[in-house]
PDB file of C-alpha atoms and ligand atoms in Angstrom:
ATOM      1  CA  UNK A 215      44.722 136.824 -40.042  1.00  0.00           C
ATOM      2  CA  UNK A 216      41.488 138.451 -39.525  1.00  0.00           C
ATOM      3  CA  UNK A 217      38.543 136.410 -39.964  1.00  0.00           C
ATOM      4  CA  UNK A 218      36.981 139.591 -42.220  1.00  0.00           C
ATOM      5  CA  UNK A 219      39.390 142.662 -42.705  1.00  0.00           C
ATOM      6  CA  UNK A 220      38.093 145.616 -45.129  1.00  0.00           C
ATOM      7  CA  UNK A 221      41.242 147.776 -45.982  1.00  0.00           C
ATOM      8  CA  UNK A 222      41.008 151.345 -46.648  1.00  0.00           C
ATOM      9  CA  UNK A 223      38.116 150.704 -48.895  1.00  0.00           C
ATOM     10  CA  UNK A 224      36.224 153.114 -51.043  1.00  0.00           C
ATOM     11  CA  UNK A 225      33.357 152.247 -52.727  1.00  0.00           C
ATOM     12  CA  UNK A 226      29.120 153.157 -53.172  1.00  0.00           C
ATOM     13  CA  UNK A 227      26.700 152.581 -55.395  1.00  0.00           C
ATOM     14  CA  UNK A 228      27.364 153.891 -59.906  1.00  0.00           C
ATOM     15  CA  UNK A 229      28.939 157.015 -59.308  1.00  0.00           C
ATOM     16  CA  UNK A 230      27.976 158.215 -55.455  1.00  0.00           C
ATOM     17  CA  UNK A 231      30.462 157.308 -53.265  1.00  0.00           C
ATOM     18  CA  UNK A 232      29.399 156.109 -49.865  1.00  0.00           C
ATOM     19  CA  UNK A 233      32.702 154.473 -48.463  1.00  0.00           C
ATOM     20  CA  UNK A 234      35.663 156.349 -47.671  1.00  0.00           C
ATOM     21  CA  UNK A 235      38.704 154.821 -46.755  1.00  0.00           C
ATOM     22  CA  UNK A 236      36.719 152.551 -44.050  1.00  0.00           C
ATOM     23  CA  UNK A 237      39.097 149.722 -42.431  1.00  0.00           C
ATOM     24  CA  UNK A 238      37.803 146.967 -40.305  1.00  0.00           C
ATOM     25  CA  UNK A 239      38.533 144.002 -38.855  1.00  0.00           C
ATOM     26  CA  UNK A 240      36.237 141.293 -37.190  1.00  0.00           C
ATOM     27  CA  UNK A 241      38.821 138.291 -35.459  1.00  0.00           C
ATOM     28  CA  UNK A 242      37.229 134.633 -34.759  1.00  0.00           C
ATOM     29  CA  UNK A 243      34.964 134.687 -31.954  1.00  0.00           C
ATOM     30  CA  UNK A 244      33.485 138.338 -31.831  1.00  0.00           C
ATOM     31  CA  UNK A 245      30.625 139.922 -32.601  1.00  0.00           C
ATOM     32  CA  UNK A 246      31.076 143.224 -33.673  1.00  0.00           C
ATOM     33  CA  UNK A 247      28.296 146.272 -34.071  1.00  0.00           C
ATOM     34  CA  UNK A 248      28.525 148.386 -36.471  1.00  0.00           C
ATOM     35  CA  UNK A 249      26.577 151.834 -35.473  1.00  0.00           C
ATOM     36  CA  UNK A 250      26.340 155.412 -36.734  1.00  0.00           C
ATOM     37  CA  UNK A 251      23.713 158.138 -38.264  1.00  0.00           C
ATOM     38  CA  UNK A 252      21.579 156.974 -40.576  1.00  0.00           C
ATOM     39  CA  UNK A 253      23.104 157.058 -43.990  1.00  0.00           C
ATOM     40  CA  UNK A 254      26.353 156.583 -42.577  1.00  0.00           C
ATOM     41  CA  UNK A 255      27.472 153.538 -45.208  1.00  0.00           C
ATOM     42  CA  UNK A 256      26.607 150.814 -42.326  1.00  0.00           C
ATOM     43  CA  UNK A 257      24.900 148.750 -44.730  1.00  0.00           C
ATOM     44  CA  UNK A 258      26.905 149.552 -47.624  1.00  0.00           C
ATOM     45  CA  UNK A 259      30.010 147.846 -45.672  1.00  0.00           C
ATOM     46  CA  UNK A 260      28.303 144.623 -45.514  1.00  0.00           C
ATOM     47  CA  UNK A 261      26.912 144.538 -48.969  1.00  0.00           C
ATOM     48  CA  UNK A 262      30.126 145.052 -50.040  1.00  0.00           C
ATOM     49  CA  UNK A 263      31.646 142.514 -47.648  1.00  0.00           C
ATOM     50  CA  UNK A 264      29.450 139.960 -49.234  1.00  0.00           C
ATOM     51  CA  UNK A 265      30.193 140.859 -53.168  1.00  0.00           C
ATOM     52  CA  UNK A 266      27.141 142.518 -53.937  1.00  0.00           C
ATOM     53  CA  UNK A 267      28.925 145.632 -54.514  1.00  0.00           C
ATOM     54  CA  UNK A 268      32.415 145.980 -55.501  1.00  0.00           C
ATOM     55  CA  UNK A 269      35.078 148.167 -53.820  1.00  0.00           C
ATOM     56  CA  UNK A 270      36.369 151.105 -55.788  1.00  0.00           C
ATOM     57  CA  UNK A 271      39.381 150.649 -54.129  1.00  0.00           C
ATOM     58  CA  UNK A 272      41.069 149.143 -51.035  1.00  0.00           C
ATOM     59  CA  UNK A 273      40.435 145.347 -50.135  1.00  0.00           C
ATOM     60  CA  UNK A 274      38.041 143.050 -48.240  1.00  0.00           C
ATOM     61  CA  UNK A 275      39.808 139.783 -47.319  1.00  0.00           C
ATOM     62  CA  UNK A 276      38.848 136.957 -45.946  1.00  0.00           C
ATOM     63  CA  UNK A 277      40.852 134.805 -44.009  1.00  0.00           C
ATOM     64  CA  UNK A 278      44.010 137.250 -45.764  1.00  0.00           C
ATOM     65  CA  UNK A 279      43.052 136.286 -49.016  1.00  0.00           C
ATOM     66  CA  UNK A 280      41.613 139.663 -51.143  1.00  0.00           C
ATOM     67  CA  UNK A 281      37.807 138.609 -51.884  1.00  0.00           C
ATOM     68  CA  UNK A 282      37.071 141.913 -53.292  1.00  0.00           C
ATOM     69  CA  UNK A 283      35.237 141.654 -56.427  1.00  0.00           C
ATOM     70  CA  UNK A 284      33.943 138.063 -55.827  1.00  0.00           C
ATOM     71  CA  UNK A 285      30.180 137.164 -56.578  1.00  0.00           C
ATOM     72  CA  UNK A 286      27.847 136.752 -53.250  1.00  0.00           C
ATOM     73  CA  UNK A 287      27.492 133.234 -54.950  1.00  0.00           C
ATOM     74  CA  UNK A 288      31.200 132.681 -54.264  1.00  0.00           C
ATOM     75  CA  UNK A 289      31.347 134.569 -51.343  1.00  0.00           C
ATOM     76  CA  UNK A 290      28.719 132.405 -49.778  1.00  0.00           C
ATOM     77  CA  UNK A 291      30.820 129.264 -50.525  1.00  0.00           C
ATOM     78  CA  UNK A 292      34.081 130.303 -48.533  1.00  0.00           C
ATOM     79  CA  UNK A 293      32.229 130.826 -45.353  1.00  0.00           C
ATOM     80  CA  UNK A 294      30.448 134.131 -45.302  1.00  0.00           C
ATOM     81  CA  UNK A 295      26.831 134.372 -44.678  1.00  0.00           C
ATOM     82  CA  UNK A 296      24.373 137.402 -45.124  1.00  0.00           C
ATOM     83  CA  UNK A 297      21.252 138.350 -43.009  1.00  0.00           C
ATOM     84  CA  UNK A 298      19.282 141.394 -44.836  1.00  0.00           C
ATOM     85  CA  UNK A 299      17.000 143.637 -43.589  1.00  0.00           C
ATOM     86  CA  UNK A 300      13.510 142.238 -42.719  1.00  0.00           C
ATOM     87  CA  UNK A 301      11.300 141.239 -45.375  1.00  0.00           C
ATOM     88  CA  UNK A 302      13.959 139.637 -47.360  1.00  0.00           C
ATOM     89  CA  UNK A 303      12.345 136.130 -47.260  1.00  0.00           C
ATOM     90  CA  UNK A 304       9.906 134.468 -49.608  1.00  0.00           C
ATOM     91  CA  UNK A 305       6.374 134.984 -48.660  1.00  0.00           C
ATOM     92  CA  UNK A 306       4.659 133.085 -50.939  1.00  0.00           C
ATOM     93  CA  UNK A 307       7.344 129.957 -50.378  1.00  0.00           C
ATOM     94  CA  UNK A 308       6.798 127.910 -46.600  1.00  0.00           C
ATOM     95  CA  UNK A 309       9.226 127.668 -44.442  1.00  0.00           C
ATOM     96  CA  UNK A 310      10.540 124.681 -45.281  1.00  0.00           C
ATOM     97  CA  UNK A 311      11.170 126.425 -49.164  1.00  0.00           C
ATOM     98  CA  UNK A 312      12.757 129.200 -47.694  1.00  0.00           C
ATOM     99  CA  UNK A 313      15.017 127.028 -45.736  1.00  0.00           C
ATOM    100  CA  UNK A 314      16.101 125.066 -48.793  1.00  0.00           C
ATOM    101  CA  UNK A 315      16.896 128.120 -51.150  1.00  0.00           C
ATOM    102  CA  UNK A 316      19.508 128.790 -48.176  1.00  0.00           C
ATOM    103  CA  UNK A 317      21.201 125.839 -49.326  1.00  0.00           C
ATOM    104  CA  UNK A 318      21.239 125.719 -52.988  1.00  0.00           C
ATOM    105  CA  UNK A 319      25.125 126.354 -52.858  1.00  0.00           C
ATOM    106  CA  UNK A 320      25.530 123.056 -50.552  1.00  0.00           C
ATOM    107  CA  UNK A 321      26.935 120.336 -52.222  1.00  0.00           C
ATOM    108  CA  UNK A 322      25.667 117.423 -50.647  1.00  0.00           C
ATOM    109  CA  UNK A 323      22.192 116.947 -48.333  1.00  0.00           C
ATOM    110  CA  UNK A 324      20.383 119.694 -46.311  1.00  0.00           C
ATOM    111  CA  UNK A 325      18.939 116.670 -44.167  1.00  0.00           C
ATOM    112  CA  UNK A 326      21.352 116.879 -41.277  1.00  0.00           C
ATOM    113  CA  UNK A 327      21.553 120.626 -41.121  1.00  0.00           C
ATOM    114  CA  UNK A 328      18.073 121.901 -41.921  1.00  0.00           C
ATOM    115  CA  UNK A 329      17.279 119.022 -38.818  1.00  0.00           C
ATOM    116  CA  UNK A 330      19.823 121.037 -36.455  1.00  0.00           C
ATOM    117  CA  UNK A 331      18.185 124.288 -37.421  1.00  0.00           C
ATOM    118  CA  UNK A 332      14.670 123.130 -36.482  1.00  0.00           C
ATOM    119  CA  UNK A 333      15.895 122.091 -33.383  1.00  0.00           C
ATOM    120  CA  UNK A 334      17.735 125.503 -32.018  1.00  0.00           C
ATOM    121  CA  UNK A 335      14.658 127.063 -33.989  1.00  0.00           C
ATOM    122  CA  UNK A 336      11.454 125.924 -32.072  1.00  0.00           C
ATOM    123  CA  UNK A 337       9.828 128.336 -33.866  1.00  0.00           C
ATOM    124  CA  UNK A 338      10.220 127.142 -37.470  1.00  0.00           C
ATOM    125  CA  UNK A 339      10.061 123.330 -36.546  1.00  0.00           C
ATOM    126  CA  UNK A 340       6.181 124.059 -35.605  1.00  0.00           C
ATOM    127  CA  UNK A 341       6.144 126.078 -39.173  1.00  0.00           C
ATOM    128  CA  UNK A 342       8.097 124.369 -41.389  1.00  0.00           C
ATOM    129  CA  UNK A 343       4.697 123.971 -43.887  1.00  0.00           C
ATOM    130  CA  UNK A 344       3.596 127.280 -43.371  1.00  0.00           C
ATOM    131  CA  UNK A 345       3.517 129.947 -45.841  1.00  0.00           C
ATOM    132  CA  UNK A 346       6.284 132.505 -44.901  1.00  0.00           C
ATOM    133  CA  UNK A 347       3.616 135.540 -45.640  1.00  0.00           C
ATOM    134  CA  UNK A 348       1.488 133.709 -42.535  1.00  0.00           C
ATOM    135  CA  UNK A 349       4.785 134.214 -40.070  1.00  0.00           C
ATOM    136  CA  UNK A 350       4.943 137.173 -37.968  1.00  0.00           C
ATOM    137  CA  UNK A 351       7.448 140.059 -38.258  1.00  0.00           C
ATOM    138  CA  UNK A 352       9.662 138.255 -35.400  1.00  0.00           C
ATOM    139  CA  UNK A 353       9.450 135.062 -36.651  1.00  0.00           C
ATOM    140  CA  UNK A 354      10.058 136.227 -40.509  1.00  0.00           C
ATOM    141  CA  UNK A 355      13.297 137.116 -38.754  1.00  0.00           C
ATOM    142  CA  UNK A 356      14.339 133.750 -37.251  1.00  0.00           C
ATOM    143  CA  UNK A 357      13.645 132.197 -40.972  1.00  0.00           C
ATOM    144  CA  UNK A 358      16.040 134.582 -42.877  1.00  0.00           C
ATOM    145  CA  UNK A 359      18.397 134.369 -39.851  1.00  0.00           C
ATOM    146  CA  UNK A 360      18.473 130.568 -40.190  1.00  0.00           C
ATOM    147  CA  UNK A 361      18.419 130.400 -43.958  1.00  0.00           C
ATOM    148  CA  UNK A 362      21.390 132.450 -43.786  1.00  0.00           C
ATOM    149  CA  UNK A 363      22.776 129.251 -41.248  1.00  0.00           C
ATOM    150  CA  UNK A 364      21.461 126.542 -43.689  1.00  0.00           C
ATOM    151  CA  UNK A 365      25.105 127.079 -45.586  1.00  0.00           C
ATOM    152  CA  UNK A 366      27.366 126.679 -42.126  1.00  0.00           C
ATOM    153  CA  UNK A 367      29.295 130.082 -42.511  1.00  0.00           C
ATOM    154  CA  UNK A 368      32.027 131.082 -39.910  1.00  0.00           C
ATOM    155  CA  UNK A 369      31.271 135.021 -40.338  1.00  0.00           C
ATOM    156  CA  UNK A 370      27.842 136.053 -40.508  1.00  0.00           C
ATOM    157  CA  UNK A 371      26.608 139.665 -41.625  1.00  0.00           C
ATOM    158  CA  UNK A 372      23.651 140.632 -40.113  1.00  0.00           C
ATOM    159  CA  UNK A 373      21.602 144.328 -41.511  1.00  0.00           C
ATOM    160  CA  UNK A 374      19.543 144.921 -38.106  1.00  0.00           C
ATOM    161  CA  UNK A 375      18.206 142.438 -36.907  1.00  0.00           C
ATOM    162  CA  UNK A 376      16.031 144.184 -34.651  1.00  0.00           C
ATOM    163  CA  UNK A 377      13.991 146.702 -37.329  1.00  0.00           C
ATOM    164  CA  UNK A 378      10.556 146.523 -36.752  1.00  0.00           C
ATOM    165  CA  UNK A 379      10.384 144.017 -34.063  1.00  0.00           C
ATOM    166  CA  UNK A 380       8.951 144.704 -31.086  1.00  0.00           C
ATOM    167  CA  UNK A 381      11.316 145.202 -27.508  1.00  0.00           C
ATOM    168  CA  UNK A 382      11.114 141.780 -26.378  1.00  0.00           C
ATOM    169  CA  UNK A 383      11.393 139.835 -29.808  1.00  0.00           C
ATOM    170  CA  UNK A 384      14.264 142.251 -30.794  1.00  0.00           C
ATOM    171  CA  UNK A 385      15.856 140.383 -27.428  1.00  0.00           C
ATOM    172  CA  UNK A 386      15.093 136.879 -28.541  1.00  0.00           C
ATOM    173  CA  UNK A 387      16.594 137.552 -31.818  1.00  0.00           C
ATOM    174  CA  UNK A 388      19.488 139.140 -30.338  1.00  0.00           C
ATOM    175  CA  UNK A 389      19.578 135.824 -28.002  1.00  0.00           C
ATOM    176  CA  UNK A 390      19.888 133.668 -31.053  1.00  0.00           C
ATOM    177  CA  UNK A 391      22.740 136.051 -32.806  1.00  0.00           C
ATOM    178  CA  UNK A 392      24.266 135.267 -29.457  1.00  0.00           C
ATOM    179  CA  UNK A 393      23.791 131.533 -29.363  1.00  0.00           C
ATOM    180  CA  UNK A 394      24.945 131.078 -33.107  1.00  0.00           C
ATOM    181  CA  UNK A 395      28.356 132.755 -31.903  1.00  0.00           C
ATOM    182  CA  UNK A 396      28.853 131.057 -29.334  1.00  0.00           C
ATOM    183  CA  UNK A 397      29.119 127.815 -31.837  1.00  0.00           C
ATOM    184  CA  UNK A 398      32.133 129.688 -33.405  1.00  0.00           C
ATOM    185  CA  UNK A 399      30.771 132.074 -36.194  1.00  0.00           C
ATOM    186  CA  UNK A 400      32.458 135.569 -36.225  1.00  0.00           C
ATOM    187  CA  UNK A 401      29.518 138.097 -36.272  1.00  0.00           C
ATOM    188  CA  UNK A 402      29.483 141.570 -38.319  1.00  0.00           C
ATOM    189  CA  UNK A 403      26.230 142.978 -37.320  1.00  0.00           C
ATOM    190  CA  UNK A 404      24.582 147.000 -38.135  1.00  0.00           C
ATOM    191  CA  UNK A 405      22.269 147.801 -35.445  1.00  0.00           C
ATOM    192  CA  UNK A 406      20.288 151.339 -35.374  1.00  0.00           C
ATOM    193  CA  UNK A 407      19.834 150.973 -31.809  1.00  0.00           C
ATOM    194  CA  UNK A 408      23.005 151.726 -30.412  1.00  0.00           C
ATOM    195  CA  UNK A 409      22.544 150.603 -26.684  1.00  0.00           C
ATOM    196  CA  UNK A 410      21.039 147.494 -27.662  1.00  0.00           C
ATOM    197  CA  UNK A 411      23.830 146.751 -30.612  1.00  0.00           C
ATOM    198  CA  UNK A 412      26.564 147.058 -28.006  1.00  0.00           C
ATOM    199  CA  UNK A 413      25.018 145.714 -25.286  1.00  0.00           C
ATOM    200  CA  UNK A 414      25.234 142.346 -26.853  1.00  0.00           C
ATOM    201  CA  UNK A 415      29.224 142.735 -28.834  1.00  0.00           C
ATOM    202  CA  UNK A 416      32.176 142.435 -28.095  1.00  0.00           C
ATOM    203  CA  UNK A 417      33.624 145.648 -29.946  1.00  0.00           C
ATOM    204  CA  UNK A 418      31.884 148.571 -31.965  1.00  0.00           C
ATOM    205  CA  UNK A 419      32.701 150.772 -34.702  1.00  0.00           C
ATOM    206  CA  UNK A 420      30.891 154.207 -35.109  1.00  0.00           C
ATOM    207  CA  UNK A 421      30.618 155.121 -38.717  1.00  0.00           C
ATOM    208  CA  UNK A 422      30.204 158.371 -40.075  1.00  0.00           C
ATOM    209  CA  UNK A 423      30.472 159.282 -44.048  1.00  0.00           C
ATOM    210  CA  UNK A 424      31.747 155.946 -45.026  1.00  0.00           C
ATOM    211  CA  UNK A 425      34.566 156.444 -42.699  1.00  0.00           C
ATOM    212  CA  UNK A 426      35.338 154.756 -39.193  1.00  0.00           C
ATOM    213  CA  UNK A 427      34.967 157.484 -36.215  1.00  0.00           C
ATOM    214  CA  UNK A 428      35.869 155.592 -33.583  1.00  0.00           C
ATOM    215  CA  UNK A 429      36.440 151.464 -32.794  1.00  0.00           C
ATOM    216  CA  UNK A 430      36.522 150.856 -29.066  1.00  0.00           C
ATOM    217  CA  UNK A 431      35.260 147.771 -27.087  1.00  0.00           C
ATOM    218  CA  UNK A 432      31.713 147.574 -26.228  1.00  0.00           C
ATOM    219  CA  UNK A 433      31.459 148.521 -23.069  1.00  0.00           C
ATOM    220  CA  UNK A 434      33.818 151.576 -23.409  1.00  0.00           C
ATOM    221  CA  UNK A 435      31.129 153.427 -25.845  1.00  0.00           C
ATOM    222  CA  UNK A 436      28.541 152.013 -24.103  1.00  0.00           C
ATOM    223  CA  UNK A 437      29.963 154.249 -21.256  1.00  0.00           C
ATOM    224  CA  UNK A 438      30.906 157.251 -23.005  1.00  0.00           C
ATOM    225  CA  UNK A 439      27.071 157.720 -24.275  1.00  0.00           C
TER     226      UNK A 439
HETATM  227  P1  ADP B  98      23.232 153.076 -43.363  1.00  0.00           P
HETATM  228  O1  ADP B  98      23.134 151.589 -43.425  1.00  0.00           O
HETATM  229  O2  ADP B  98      24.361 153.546 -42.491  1.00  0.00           O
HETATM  230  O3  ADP B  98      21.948 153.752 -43.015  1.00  0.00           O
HETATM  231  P2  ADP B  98      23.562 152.825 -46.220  1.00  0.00           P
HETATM  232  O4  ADP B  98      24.814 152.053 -46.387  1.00  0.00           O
HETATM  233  O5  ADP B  98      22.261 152.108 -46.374  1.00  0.00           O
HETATM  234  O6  ADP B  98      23.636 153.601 -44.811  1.00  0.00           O
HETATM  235  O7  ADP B  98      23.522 154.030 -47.235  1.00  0.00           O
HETATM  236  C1  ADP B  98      24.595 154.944 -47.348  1.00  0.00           C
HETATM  237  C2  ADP B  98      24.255 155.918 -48.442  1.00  0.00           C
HETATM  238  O8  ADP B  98      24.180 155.208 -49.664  1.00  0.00           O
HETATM  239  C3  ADP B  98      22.934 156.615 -48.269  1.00  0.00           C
HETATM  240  O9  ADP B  98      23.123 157.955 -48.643  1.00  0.00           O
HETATM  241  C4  ADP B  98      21.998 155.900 -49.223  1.00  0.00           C
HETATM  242  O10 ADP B  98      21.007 156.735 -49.725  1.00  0.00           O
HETATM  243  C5  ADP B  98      22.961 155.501 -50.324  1.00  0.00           C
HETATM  244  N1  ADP B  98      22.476 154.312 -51.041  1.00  0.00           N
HETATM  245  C6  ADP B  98      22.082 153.139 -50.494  1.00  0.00           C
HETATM  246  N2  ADP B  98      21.715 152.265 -51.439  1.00  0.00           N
HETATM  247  C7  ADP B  98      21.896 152.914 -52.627  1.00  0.00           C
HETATM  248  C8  ADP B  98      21.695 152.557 -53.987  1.00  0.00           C
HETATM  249  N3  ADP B  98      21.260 151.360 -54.347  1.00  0.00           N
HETATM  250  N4  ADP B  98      22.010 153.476 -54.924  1.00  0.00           N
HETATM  251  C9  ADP B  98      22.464 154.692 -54.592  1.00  0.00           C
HETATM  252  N5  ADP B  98      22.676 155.084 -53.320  1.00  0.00           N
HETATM  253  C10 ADP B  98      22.389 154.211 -52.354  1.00  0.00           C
HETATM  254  P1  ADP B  99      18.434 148.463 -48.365  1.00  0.00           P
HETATM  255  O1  ADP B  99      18.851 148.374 -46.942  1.00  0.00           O
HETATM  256  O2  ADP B  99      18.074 147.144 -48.958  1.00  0.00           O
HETATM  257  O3  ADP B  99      19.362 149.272 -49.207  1.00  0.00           O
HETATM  258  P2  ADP B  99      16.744 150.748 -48.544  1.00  0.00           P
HETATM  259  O4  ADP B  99      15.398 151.006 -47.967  1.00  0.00           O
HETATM  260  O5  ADP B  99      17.914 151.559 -48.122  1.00  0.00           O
HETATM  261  O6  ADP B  99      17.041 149.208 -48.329  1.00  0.00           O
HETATM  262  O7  ADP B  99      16.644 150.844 -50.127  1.00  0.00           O
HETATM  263  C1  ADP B  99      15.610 150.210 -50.819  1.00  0.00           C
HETATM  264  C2  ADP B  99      16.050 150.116 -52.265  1.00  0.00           C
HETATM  265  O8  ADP B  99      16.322 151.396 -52.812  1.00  0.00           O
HETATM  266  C3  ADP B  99      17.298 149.292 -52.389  1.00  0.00           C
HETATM  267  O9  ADP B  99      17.155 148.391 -53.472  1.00  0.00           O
HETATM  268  C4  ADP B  99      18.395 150.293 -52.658  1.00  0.00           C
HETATM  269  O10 ADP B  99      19.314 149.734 -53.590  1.00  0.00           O
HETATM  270  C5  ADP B  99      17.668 151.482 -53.261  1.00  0.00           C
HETATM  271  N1  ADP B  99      18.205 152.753 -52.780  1.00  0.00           N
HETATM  272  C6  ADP B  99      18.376 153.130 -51.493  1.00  0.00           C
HETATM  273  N2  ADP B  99      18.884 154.372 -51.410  1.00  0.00           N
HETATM  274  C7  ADP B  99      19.025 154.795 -52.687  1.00  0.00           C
HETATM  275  C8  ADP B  99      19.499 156.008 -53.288  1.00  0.00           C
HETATM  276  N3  ADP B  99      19.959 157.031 -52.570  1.00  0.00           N
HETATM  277  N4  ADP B  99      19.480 156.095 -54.631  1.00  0.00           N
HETATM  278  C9  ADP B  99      19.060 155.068 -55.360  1.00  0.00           C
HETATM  279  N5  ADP B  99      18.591 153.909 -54.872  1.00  0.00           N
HETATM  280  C10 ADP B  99      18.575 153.772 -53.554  1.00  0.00           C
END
């Protein structure tokens, strides 16, 4: 089975529809980009991937098992982690805080993992008392990036991780989203910049009206651009 599988799903937001009969899969091991216009649905698919919205129709499994309709609370349990768009961590909370809140599903200690998390994060270690408001945009980034780790998921959504970051901390970021699946977490990921969304998947799909356009491997639509 797929890691993450959305099956001819339909689905939007009270009555607009945004998805239309999209199907996707993302196997163990890849990281996949999702691209396409703006408007397209991109983040609609992972919203409703994590349970925030429910599919009209169709299903999302995980694993094979239909998840469609589950709460992002329960979702988050079974293995699937979500990365919003920037400015989706707690300002006013330090780093530390933030870090935590990542982990209120846990059962058990955040000791051991929050302590592996400042060490691939250099960043946050040096930060972990400071206000979250005091971080830049980049490093804002890191912290919902690694609050999203703090529950140990094996797919991980990410909305853009690049938006609003400059060129060269867009590529650091992209480095981590590299280095966290390379330690076995299937990666769904929406990028607006194309080139750069590819350049660092295995496989894309190009959305278009809630719909898949075309699903190729990376390099093939890097190629045909
Ligand atoms: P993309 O990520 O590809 O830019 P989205 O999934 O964010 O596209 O949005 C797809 C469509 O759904 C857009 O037309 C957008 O305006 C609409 N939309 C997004 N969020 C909502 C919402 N909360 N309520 C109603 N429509 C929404
Ligand atoms: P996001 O990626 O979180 O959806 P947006 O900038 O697209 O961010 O939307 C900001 C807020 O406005 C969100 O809470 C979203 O639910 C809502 N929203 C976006 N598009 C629409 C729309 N077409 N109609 C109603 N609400 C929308």
């Amino acid at each position: 089975d797929a890691a993450l599988e959305l099956v001819d799903v339909d689905g939007g937001y009270g009555e607009t529809q945004v998805l239309d009969g999209c199907s996707l899969r993302l196997e163990d091991g890849e990281i996949v980009c999702l691209i396409g216009p703006n408007g397209a649905g991109k983040s609609t698919v992972l919203k409703t991937a994590f349970g925030m919205l429910d599919p009209w129709s169709g299903q999302v499994r995980y694993r094979g098992r239909e998840i469609g309709g589950a709460a992002p609370e329960d979702v988050v349990r079974m293995g699937i982690g979500y990365v919003p768009q920037t400015e989706n961590v707690f300002g006013s909370l330090t780093v530390e805080e933030n870090l935590r809140m990542g982990g209120v599903a846990r059962s058990g200690g955040l000791g051991e993992v929050m302590e592996g998390l400042y060490d691939r994060f250099e960043v946050l270690d040096e930060k972990r008392d400071a206000k979250a408001r005091t971080l830049s945009g980049g490093q804002r980034q890191v912290l919902a990036f690694a609050r999203a780790l703090v529950m140990e998921p094996d797919v991980l959504l990410i909305d853009e991780p690049s938006a609003g970051l400059a060129p060269n901390t867009a590529d650091e970021v992209f480095a981590d989203v590299r280095a966290v699946n390379e330690m076995d977490t299937a990666i769904l990921m929406v990028e607006q910049n194309a080139r750069k969304g590819l350049s660092v998947s295995d496989r894309g799909y190009v959305l278009d009206q809630g719909t898949v356009r075309f699903a190729d491997d990376a390099g093939a639509l890097l190629d045909d651009d």
